[in-house]
Coordinates of C-alpha atoms in Angstrom, one line a residue:
Chain A
S615 CA 3.0 -47.1 22.1
A616 CA 1.8 -50.7 22.1
S617 CA -1.3 -50.3 20.1
Y618 CA -2.3 -46.8 20.8
D619 CA -0.9 -45.5 17.5
L620 CA -3.0 -47.3 15.0
S621 CA -5.7 -44.7 14.6
A622 CA -6.4 -41.1 15.1
S623 CA -9.4 -41.8 17.2
T624 CA -7.3 -43.4 20.0
F625 CA -5.6 -41.6 22.9
S626 CA -2.4 -43.1 24.4
P627 CA -2.6 -43.5 28.3
D628 CA -0.5 -40.4 28.6
G629 CA -3.0 -38.3 26.5
R630 CA -1.3 -38.2 23.2
V631 CA -2.7 -38.9 19.8
F632 CA 0.2 -40.7 18.1
Q633 CA -1.2 -40.4 14.6
V634 CA -1.0 -36.7 14.8
E635 CA 2.5 -36.7 16.0
Y636 CA 3.5 -39.0 13.3
A637 CA 2.0 -36.6 10.8
M638 CA 4.1 -33.8 12.3
K639 CA 7.2 -36.1 11.6
A640 CA 6.4 -36.0 7.9
V641 CA 6.7 -32.3 8.2
E642 CA 10.0 -32.5 10.3
N643 CA 11.6 -34.7 7.5
S644 CA 10.6 -32.4 4.8
S645 CA 12.9 -29.7 3.4
T646 CA 12.6 -26.3 4.7
A647 CA 10.0 -23.6 4.0
I648 CA 10.3 -20.2 5.6
A649 CA 8.3 -17.0 5.8
I650 CA 9.3 -13.7 7.3
R651 CA 7.1 -10.8 8.1
C652 CA 8.8 -7.5 7.7
K653 CA 7.8 -3.8 7.7
D654 CA 5.9 -3.6 4.5
G655 CA 5.0 -7.2 3.6
V656 CA 5.8 -10.9 3.8
V657 CA 8.5 -12.9 2.0
F658 CA 8.3 -16.7 1.5
G659 CA 11.1 -19.0 0.6
V660 CA 11.2 -22.8 0.0
E661 CA 14.1 -25.1 -0.3
K662 CA 12.6 -27.3 -3.1
L663 CA 14.6 -30.5 -3.4
V664 CA 14.8 -31.8 -7.0
L665 CA 14.4 -35.4 -7.0
S666 CA 15.1 -36.1 -10.7
K667 CA 17.0 -34.4 -13.5
L668 CA 14.0 -35.2 -15.7
Y669 CA 11.8 -32.6 -14.0
E670 CA 11.3 -29.3 -15.6
Q671 CA 12.5 -26.3 -13.7
G672 CA 9.7 -24.8 -11.8
S673 CA 7.6 -27.9 -11.5
N674 CA 6.1 -29.2 -8.3
K675 CA 5.8 -25.8 -6.7
R676 CA 5.5 -25.6 -3.0
I677 CA 4.3 -22.0 -2.8
F678 CA 0.6 -21.5 -3.7
N679 CA -1.7 -18.6 -4.3
I680 CA -4.9 -18.5 -2.3
D681 CA -7.0 -15.7 -3.8
R682 CA -5.0 -12.7 -5.0
H683 CA -3.8 -11.4 -1.6
V684 CA -2.7 -14.6 0.2
G685 CA 0.4 -16.8 -0.2
M686 CA 0.8 -20.3 1.2
A687 CA 4.1 -22.1 1.6
V688 CA 4.1 -25.7 2.6
A689 CA 6.3 -28.4 4.2
G690 CA 5.5 -32.1 4.4
L691 CA 3.5 -34.4 2.0
L692 CA 3.1 -32.3 -1.1
A693 CA -0.1 -34.0 -2.2
D694 CA -1.7 -33.4 1.1
A695 CA -0.7 -29.7 0.8
R696 CA -2.1 -29.5 -2.7
S697 CA -5.4 -30.6 -1.5
L698 CA -5.5 -28.2 1.5
S699 CA -4.6 -25.4 -0.9
E700 CA -7.8 -26.2 -2.9
V701 CA -9.8 -26.1 0.5
A702 CA -8.2 -22.8 1.2
R703 CA -9.2 -21.4 -2.3
E704 CA -12.7 -22.5 -1.9
E705 CA -13.0 -20.9 1.6
A706 CA -11.6 -17.5 0.1
S707 CA -13.8 -17.8 -2.9
S708 CA -17.0 -18.4 -0.9
F709 CA -16.2 -15.7 1.6
R710 CA -15.7 -13.2 -1.2
S711 CA -19.0 -14.3 -2.9
N712 CA -20.9 -13.9 0.4
Y713 CA -19.4 -10.8 1.8
G714 CA -18.0 -8.9 -1.1
H715 CA -14.4 -8.4 0.0
D716 CA -11.0 -10.1 0.6
I717 CA -11.1 -12.8 3.3
P718 CA -9.2 -11.6 6.4
L719 CA -6.1 -13.8 6.9
K720 CA -7.0 -14.8 10.5
H721 CA -10.4 -16.0 9.3
L722 CA -8.9 -18.0 6.5
S723 CA -6.3 -19.5 8.7
D724 CA -9.0 -20.5 11.3
R725 CA -11.2 -22.1 8.7
V726 CA -8.5 -24.2 7.2
A727 CA -7.1 -25.1 10.6
M728 CA -10.7 -26.3 11.6
Y729 CA -10.6 -28.5 8.4
V730 CA -7.2 -29.9 9.2
H731 CA -8.3 -30.6 12.8
A732 CA -11.5 -32.5 11.6
Y733 CA -9.2 -35.1 10.0
T734 CA -7.5 -35.8 13.4
L735 CA -10.7 -37.0 14.9
Y736 CA -11.6 -40.2 13.0
S737 CA -10.2 -43.5 12.4
A738 CA -11.7 -43.6 8.9
V739 CA -9.1 -41.0 7.6
R740 CA -5.5 -40.0 8.4
P741 CA -4.4 -36.5 9.5
F742 CA -2.8 -34.3 6.9
G743 CA 1.0 -34.7 6.8
C744 CA 1.8 -31.1 6.1
S745 CA 2.2 -27.8 7.7
F746 CA 1.8 -24.5 5.9
I747 CA 2.4 -20.8 6.4
L748 CA -0.2 -18.3 5.2
G749 CA 0.9 -14.7 4.6
S750 CA -0.8 -11.6 3.3
Y751 CA -0.5 -7.8 3.2
D752 CA -3.3 -5.3 3.6
K753 CA -2.8 -1.5 3.7
D754 CA -5.0 -1.1 6.7
D755 CA -4.0 -4.2 8.8
G756 CA -0.4 -4.3 7.6
P757 CA 1.5 -7.6 6.9
Q758 CA 0.2 -10.8 8.6
L759 CA 1.5 -14.3 9.1
Y760 CA -0.1 -17.5 10.3
M761 CA 0.9 -21.1 10.5
V762 CA -1.1 -24.2 10.6
D763 CA 0.2 -27.6 11.6
P764 CA -1.2 -31.1 11.2
S765 CA -3.0 -31.1 14.7
G766 CA -5.2 -28.3 13.5
I767 CA -3.7 -25.4 15.5
S768 CA -3.5 -22.0 13.8
H769 CA -0.4 -20.1 15.1
V770 CA -0.2 -16.4 14.7
S771 CA 3.1 -14.7 14.3
T772 CA 3.5 -11.7 16.6
H773 CA 6.1 -9.0 17.0
T774 CA 6.9 -9.4 20.6
H775 CA 10.1 -11.3 20.3
A776 CA 11.0 -10.3 16.8
R777 CA 14.6 -9.4 16.0
T778 CA 14.3 -5.7 15.7
H779 CA 16.4 -5.3 12.7
M780 CA 14.5 -7.6 10.6
K781 CA 11.2 -6.0 11.6
E782 CA 12.4 -2.7 10.2
M783 CA 13.6 -4.1 6.9
T784 CA 11.6 -3.8 3.7
C785 CA 10.7 -6.7 1.5
R786 CA 13.5 -6.1 -1.0
E787 CA 16.0 -6.5 1.7
I788 CA 14.3 -9.4 3.4
V789 CA 14.2 -11.4 0.1
K790 CA 18.0 -11.6 0.2
E791 CA 18.0 -12.7 3.9
V792 CA 15.5 -15.4 3.2
A793 CA 17.6 -16.7 0.1
K794 CA 20.6 -16.7 2.5
I795 CA 18.8 -18.7 5.2
I796 CA 17.7 -21.3 2.7
Y797 CA 21.2 -21.7 1.4
I798 CA 22.5 -22.0 4.9
V799 CA 20.1 -24.8 6.0
H800 CA 20.5 -26.7 2.7
D801 CA 22.6 -29.8 3.5
E802 CA 25.0 -30.3 0.5
V803 CA 25.9 -33.7 1.6
K804 CA 22.5 -35.2 2.3
D805 CA 20.4 -33.7 -0.5
K806 CA 21.9 -32.8 -3.8
A807 CA 20.0 -30.5 -6.1
F808 CA 17.6 -27.9 -5.0
E809 CA 15.7 -25.0 -6.4
L810 CA 15.0 -22.0 -4.4
E811 CA 11.4 -20.9 -4.6
L812 CA 10.8 -17.2 -3.6
S813 CA 7.6 -15.3 -3.4
W814 CA 6.3 -12.2 -1.8
V815 CA 3.3 -10.1 -1.0
G816 CA 3.5 -6.5 0.2
E817 CA 3.5 -2.9 -0.7
V818 CA 6.0 -3.6 -3.4
T819 CA 3.4 -5.8 -5.2
N820 CA 0.3 -3.7 -4.2
G821 CA -1.0 -6.4 -1.9
R822 CA -1.0 -9.1 -4.5
H823 CA 0.9 -12.4 -3.8
E824 CA 3.5 -13.1 -6.6
L825 CA 6.6 -15.0 -7.3
V826 CA 9.6 -12.9 -7.0
P827 CA 10.6 -11.4 -10.4
K828 CA 13.6 -13.0 -12.1
D829 CA 16.1 -10.2 -11.6
V830 CA 15.3 -9.8 -7.8
R831 CA 15.6 -13.5 -7.3
E832 CA 19.0 -13.8 -9.1
E833 CA 20.3 -10.9 -7.1
A834 CA 19.0 -12.6 -3.9
E835 CA 20.6 -16.0 -4.9
K836 CA 24.0 -14.3 -5.6
Y837 CA 23.9 -12.6 -2.2
A838 CA 23.0 -15.8 -0.6
K839 CA 25.8 -17.9 -2.2
V840 CA 28.4 -15.2 -1.3
N841 CA 27.2 -15.0 2.3
T842 CA 26.9 -18.8 2.7
H843 CA 30.5 -19.4 1.9
T844 CA 31.7 -16.9 4.5
H845 CA 29.2 -18.3 7.1
T846 CA 30.8 -20.7 9.6
H847 CA 29.5 -24.3 9.3
T848 CA 29.2 -24.8 13.1
H849 CA 25.7 -23.5 12.6
T850 CA 23.7 -26.4 14.0
H851 CA 20.4 -25.6 12.4
K852 CA 18.6 -28.8 13.1
H853 CA 15.2 -27.1 13.0
K854 CA 14.0 -28.2 9.7
Q855 CA 10.4 -27.4 10.5
L856 CA 8.7 -24.2 9.4
T857 CA 10.4 -21.1 11.0
S858 CA 9.6 -17.5 11.1
D859 CA 11.3 -14.4 12.3
S860 CA 8.8 -13.8 15.1
S861 CA 7.8 -16.2 17.9
F862 CA 4.5 -17.9 17.8
E863 CA 1.6 -17.4 20.2
T864 CA -0.3 -20.7 20.2
R865 CA -4.1 -20.7 20.2
Q866 CA -6.2 -23.8 20.0
H867 CA -9.1 -23.6 17.7
Y868 CA -12.0 -26.0 18.0
C869 CA -13.9 -27.4 15.3
F870 CA -17.6 -26.5 14.8
L871 CA -17.9 -29.0 12.1
N872 CA -17.6 -31.9 14.4
L873 CA -21.1 -33.2 14.5
N874 CA -21.7 -32.4 10.9
V875 CA -18.6 -33.9 9.7
F876 CA -19.0 -37.1 11.9
M877 CA -22.6 -37.6 10.4
Y878 CA -21.2 -37.0 6.9
F879 CA -18.6 -39.7 7.4
C880 CA -21.2 -42.1 8.8
F881 CA -23.3 -41.7 5.7
F882 CA -20.3 -41.7 3.5
L883 CA -19.1 -45.1 5.0
L884 CA -22.5 -46.6 5.2
G885 CA -23.2 -45.6 1.5
H886 CA -19.9 -47.1 0.4
I887 CA -20.4 -50.3 2.4
R888 CA -23.9 -50.8 1.1
W889 CA -23.5 -49.8 -2.5
G890 CA -19.8 -49.1 -3.1
N891 CA -16.7 -51.1 -3.8
V892 CA -15.5 -51.6 -0.2
Chain B
M405 CA -44.2 -20.5 -11.7
E406 CA -42.9 -17.1 -12.7
K407 CA -44.2 -14.2 -10.9
R408 CA -43.2 -11.0 -12.5
C409 CA -45.8 -8.6 -11.3
T410 CA -45.6 -4.9 -11.2
D411 CA -45.8 -3.1 -7.9
S412 CA -49.5 -2.4 -8.2
Q413 CA -50.4 -6.0 -8.6
V414 CA -48.5 -7.2 -5.6
K415 CA -50.9 -8.7 -3.1
G416 CA -50.6 -7.8 0.6
V417 CA -49.0 -4.9 2.2
S418 CA -46.5 -3.2 -0.1
T419 CA -44.6 0.0 0.0
G420 CA -45.2 2.8 -2.0
T421 CA -42.2 4.3 -0.5
T422 CA -39.6 7.0 -0.5
I423 CA -36.1 6.0 0.8
L424 CA -32.8 7.7 0.4
A425 CA -29.2 7.7 1.6
A426 CA -26.4 10.2 1.3
T427 CA -22.9 10.4 2.4
F428 CA -21.4 13.5 3.9
D429 CA -18.1 14.4 5.3
G430 CA -17.6 11.9 8.1
G431 CA -20.9 9.9 7.8
V432 CA -24.1 9.0 6.1
V433 CA -27.7 10.1 6.5
I434 CA -30.4 7.5 5.7
G435 CA -34.0 8.4 5.5
S436 CA -37.4 7.1 4.7
D437 CA -41.1 8.0 4.9
S438 CA -43.4 6.0 7.1
R439 CA -46.5 5.0 5.1
A440 CA -47.5 1.4 4.2
S441 CA -50.4 1.0 1.9
I442 CA -52.4 -2.0 0.6
G443 CA -52.8 -1.9 -3.2
G444 CA -52.2 1.9 -3.2
E445 CA -55.8 2.5 -2.0
Y446 CA -55.6 2.4 1.9
V447 CA -53.0 3.4 4.3
S448 CA -52.5 0.4 6.6
S449 CA -49.8 2.1 8.7
K450 CA -49.0 5.8 9.1
T451 CA -45.9 5.1 11.2
I452 CA -44.1 2.2 10.0
N453 CA -40.3 2.1 10.3
K454 CA -38.5 1.2 7.1
V455 CA -35.0 1.9 8.2
I456 CA -33.8 -1.2 10.0
Q457 CA -30.5 -1.4 11.9
V458 CA -28.6 -4.4 10.7
H459 CA -25.6 -3.8 12.7
D460 CA -24.2 -1.1 15.1
R461 CA -23.2 1.3 12.4
I462 CA -25.1 -0.3 9.4
F463 CA -28.7 0.5 8.4
S464 CA -30.8 -0.8 5.6
C465 CA -34.0 0.9 4.1
M466 CA -36.7 -1.5 2.7
A467 CA -38.5 -1.0 -0.6
G468 CA -40.9 -3.2 -2.6
S469 CA -43.0 -5.9 -0.8
L470 CA -42.7 -5.1 3.0
A471 CA -43.2 -8.8 3.8
D472 CA -40.4 -9.9 1.6
A473 CA -38.1 -7.1 2.8
Q474 CA -38.7 -7.8 6.4
A475 CA -38.1 -11.4 6.1
V476 CA -34.8 -10.8 4.2
T477 CA -33.7 -8.2 6.7
K478 CA -34.3 -10.4 9.6
A479 CA -32.2 -13.2 7.9
A480 CA -29.5 -10.7 7.0
K481 CA -29.4 -9.2 10.5
F482 CA -28.9 -12.7 12.0
H483 CA -26.2 -13.6 9.5
L484 CA -24.3 -10.4 10.1
S485 CA -24.4 -10.8 13.8
F486 CA -22.9 -14.3 13.5
H487 CA -20.4 -13.1 11.0
S488 CA -19.2 -10.3 13.2
V489 CA -18.8 -12.5 16.2
Q490 CA -16.7 -14.9 14.1
M491 CA -14.6 -12.2 12.6
E492 CA -14.2 -10.4 16.1
T493 CA -14.7 -7.2 14.4
P494 CA -17.6 -5.1 13.1
P495 CA -18.7 -6.1 9.7
L496 CA -17.8 -3.9 6.6
V497 CA -20.8 -2.1 5.0
I498 CA -20.1 -3.9 1.8
A499 CA -20.3 -7.3 3.7
A500 CA -23.8 -6.3 4.9
A501 CA -24.8 -5.3 1.4
S502 CA -23.4 -8.5 -0.1
V503 CA -25.4 -10.6 2.3
L504 CA -28.6 -8.8 1.3
K505 CA -27.6 -9.2 -2.3
E506 CA -27.0 -12.8 -2.1
L507 CA -30.5 -13.2 -0.6
C508 CA -32.1 -11.1 -3.2
Y509 CA -30.2 -12.6 -6.2
K510 CA -30.6 -16.3 -5.2
N511 CA -34.3 -15.9 -4.5
K512 CA -35.1 -13.5 -7.2
D513 CA -38.0 -15.6 -8.5
E514 CA -39.8 -15.4 -5.2
L515 CA -38.9 -12.1 -3.8
Q516 CA -39.8 -8.6 -4.6
A517 CA -37.5 -6.5 -2.3
G518 CA -34.8 -4.0 -2.9
F519 CA -32.7 -2.2 -0.3
I520 CA -30.5 0.8 0.3
T521 CA -27.6 -0.2 2.7
A522 CA -25.7 2.5 4.2
G523 CA -23.3 2.8 7.1
W524 CA -19.8 3.5 8.4
D525 CA -16.9 1.1 8.8
R526 CA -13.3 1.7 9.7
K527 CA -11.8 0.6 6.3
K528 CA -13.7 2.8 3.9
G529 CA -15.6 5.2 6.1
P530 CA -19.1 6.2 5.1
Q531 CA -20.6 4.3 2.2
V532 CA -23.9 3.8 0.5
Y533 CA -24.9 0.7 -1.5
V534 CA -27.9 -0.2 -3.6
V535 CA -29.3 -3.6 -3.9
S536 CA -32.0 -3.7 -6.5
L537 CA -34.8 -6.0 -7.1
G538 CA -33.0 -8.7 -9.1
G539 CA -29.9 -8.5 -6.9
M540 CA -27.6 -5.9 -8.5
L541 CA -25.2 -4.4 -6.0
I542 CA -23.6 -1.0 -6.6
S543 CA -22.0 1.7 -4.6
Q544 CA -23.0 5.4 -5.0
P545 CA -22.5 8.5 -2.9
V546 CA -26.2 9.3 -2.9
T547 CA -29.1 7.2 -3.8
I548 CA -32.9 7.3 -3.7
G549 CA -35.5 4.6 -4.1
G550 CA -39.1 3.6 -4.0
S551 CA -42.1 4.9 -5.8
G552 CA -41.7 8.5 -4.3
S553 CA -38.1 8.7 -5.6
T554 CA -39.3 9.4 -9.1
Y555 CA -40.5 12.9 -8.1
I556 CA -37.1 13.9 -6.6
Y557 CA -34.5 12.9 -9.1
G558 CA -34.2 16.5 -10.4
Y559 CA -33.9 17.9 -6.7
V560 CA -31.2 15.3 -5.8
D561 CA -29.3 15.8 -9.0
A562 CA -29.2 19.6 -8.5
K563 CA -28.8 19.9 -4.7
Y564 CA -26.5 17.1 -3.7
K565 CA -22.8 17.9 -3.3
P566 CA -20.2 15.5 -2.0
N567 CA -18.6 16.3 1.4
M568 CA -21.2 18.4 2.8
S569 CA -21.3 19.1 6.5
K570 CA -23.8 17.0 8.7
E571 CA -26.3 19.8 9.1
E572 CA -26.3 20.6 5.3
C573 CA -26.9 16.8 4.5
L574 CA -29.6 16.5 7.1
Q575 CA -31.4 19.5 5.6
F576 CA -30.9 18.1 2.1
A577 CA -32.4 14.7 3.2
T578 CA -35.3 16.3 4.9
N579 CA -36.1 18.5 1.9
A580 CA -35.9 15.6 -0.5
L581 CA -38.2 13.4 1.6
A582 CA -40.7 16.3 2.1
L583 CA -40.9 17.0 -1.6
A584 CA -41.4 13.3 -2.5
M585 CA -44.1 12.8 0.2
G586 CA -45.7 15.8 -1.0
R587 CA -46.3 14.5 -4.5
D588 CA -46.4 10.7 -4.1
N589 CA -49.7 9.5 -2.9
V590 CA -48.3 6.3 -1.4
S591 CA -45.6 8.0 0.5
G592 CA -46.2 10.1 3.7
G593 CA -46.5 10.1 7.4
V594 CA -43.3 11.1 9.2
A595 CA -39.8 11.4 7.9
H596 CA -37.5 9.0 9.7
L597 CA -33.8 10.1 9.4
V598 CA -30.8 8.3 10.8
V599 CA -27.2 9.9 11.0
V600 CA -24.4 7.4 11.2
T601 CA -20.8 8.4 12.0
E602 CA -17.8 6.8 13.5
T603 CA -18.8 8.0 16.9
G604 CA -22.5 6.9 16.9
V605 CA -25.9 6.8 15.6
E606 CA -28.5 9.6 15.8
H607 CA -32.2 9.2 15.1
V608 CA -34.2 12.2 13.9
V609 CA -38.0 12.0 13.4
V610 CA -39.7 14.8 11.7
P611 CA -43.5 14.7 12.0
G612 CA -45.5 15.5 8.8
D613 CA -46.7 18.9 9.9
K614 CA -43.0 20.0 10.8
L615 CA -41.6 19.1 7.4
P616 CA -40.3 21.9 5.4
K617 CA -43.0 23.5 3.2
F618 CA -42.5 24.6 -0.4
H619 CA -44.5 27.0 -2.4
N620 CA -47.9 25.8 -3.5
E621 CA -48.4 23.7 -0.3

């Protein structure tokens, strides 16, 4: 990668954009976030590493609320993820203002994916160093799960290869499984303290995305701790990326904003060069 | 420049109109008269269509200034068609009504148009929404609008029942239009009726002389 990795607007001779791949590394090196779609909802869990004893419990949340019915769990650079959560919120809000109803999850995922993709096209900006999972529950369309990665692809979670027993479980049962998985993947040696962030959206919450209540969370953590100890540690779970119960069907989404965003950036840069503090 | 004129001061073609929409068990009936007048003195068209199809199962009736209503409906129709292609699913009736509402509310100083939007979608079934002049949006099971509607409030209140059959509802709508057209001088012509259900759309046109007659006619 002699000099093909200096900007996102450069291809390498074998057709790769290295900056985007490096952005995905930021996700791989982050701690785990997981979401499972079950019979009547979606449960999110994040292994939130606590970097300092001075932080208050519950600070630096990695699960966000996008509108009332959508939850977003992130992995990678938290600052990038925060700004994307604002983008997602504005998309959901303007959809509701224009069309009078909740934004469908697929549309929201496509719109945010398009935005992320736009930042992989120009040398003036860097790609977002985070992936995130979006989940929601609707009584007509059921539970849905989408994931967006730094390249701007929106992956949908399908049932085709789902492990049948998880597909049939309810949110209350899955919460315990999510907690167990987080405890299993947490590497006691490498990273010391962590907080388990759990949230859900489903029939149990009437379609609203909420943090799991304290009593349910404590029960799940207790179950997780018991089961982690009995679980054999030959479990080579190197997959620190986002995982979900079902397999993904990848669809590439292309950005309509290309020309507009490009022109906007030209004016932005020209304006700054002429009048700003460059 | 504020232009808060009453109906009779609006220049150009405006409706005197009677429009209505009512839900029944499994669908909606939308109806209107077909008269367009200029200043309430001269009938400029006897057969204008005030019920516009904005999507496969969603219709909108126009009231107020016809020019404004037509312009808004055209814009909304385009917007909805683009929206439904993006969503890969037919739009919800509330989405159609919200698109009209945004246009009416954001441009309330320039426009004088109100709408009744009705249709069927797979989430909530048959629905009727009213977008009034200033851009208020509400949902009702039955609603009437236009200058001719003042003469049939009593009839509608007395005769409308929720969950009627299609035939009962069609008869109710025809009667209501006939009564309004009989008393309002700026409503008349033929009665346009559209029945929207999950399976399809049916147009019924009742010419003036075939409208139901009531005593004293």
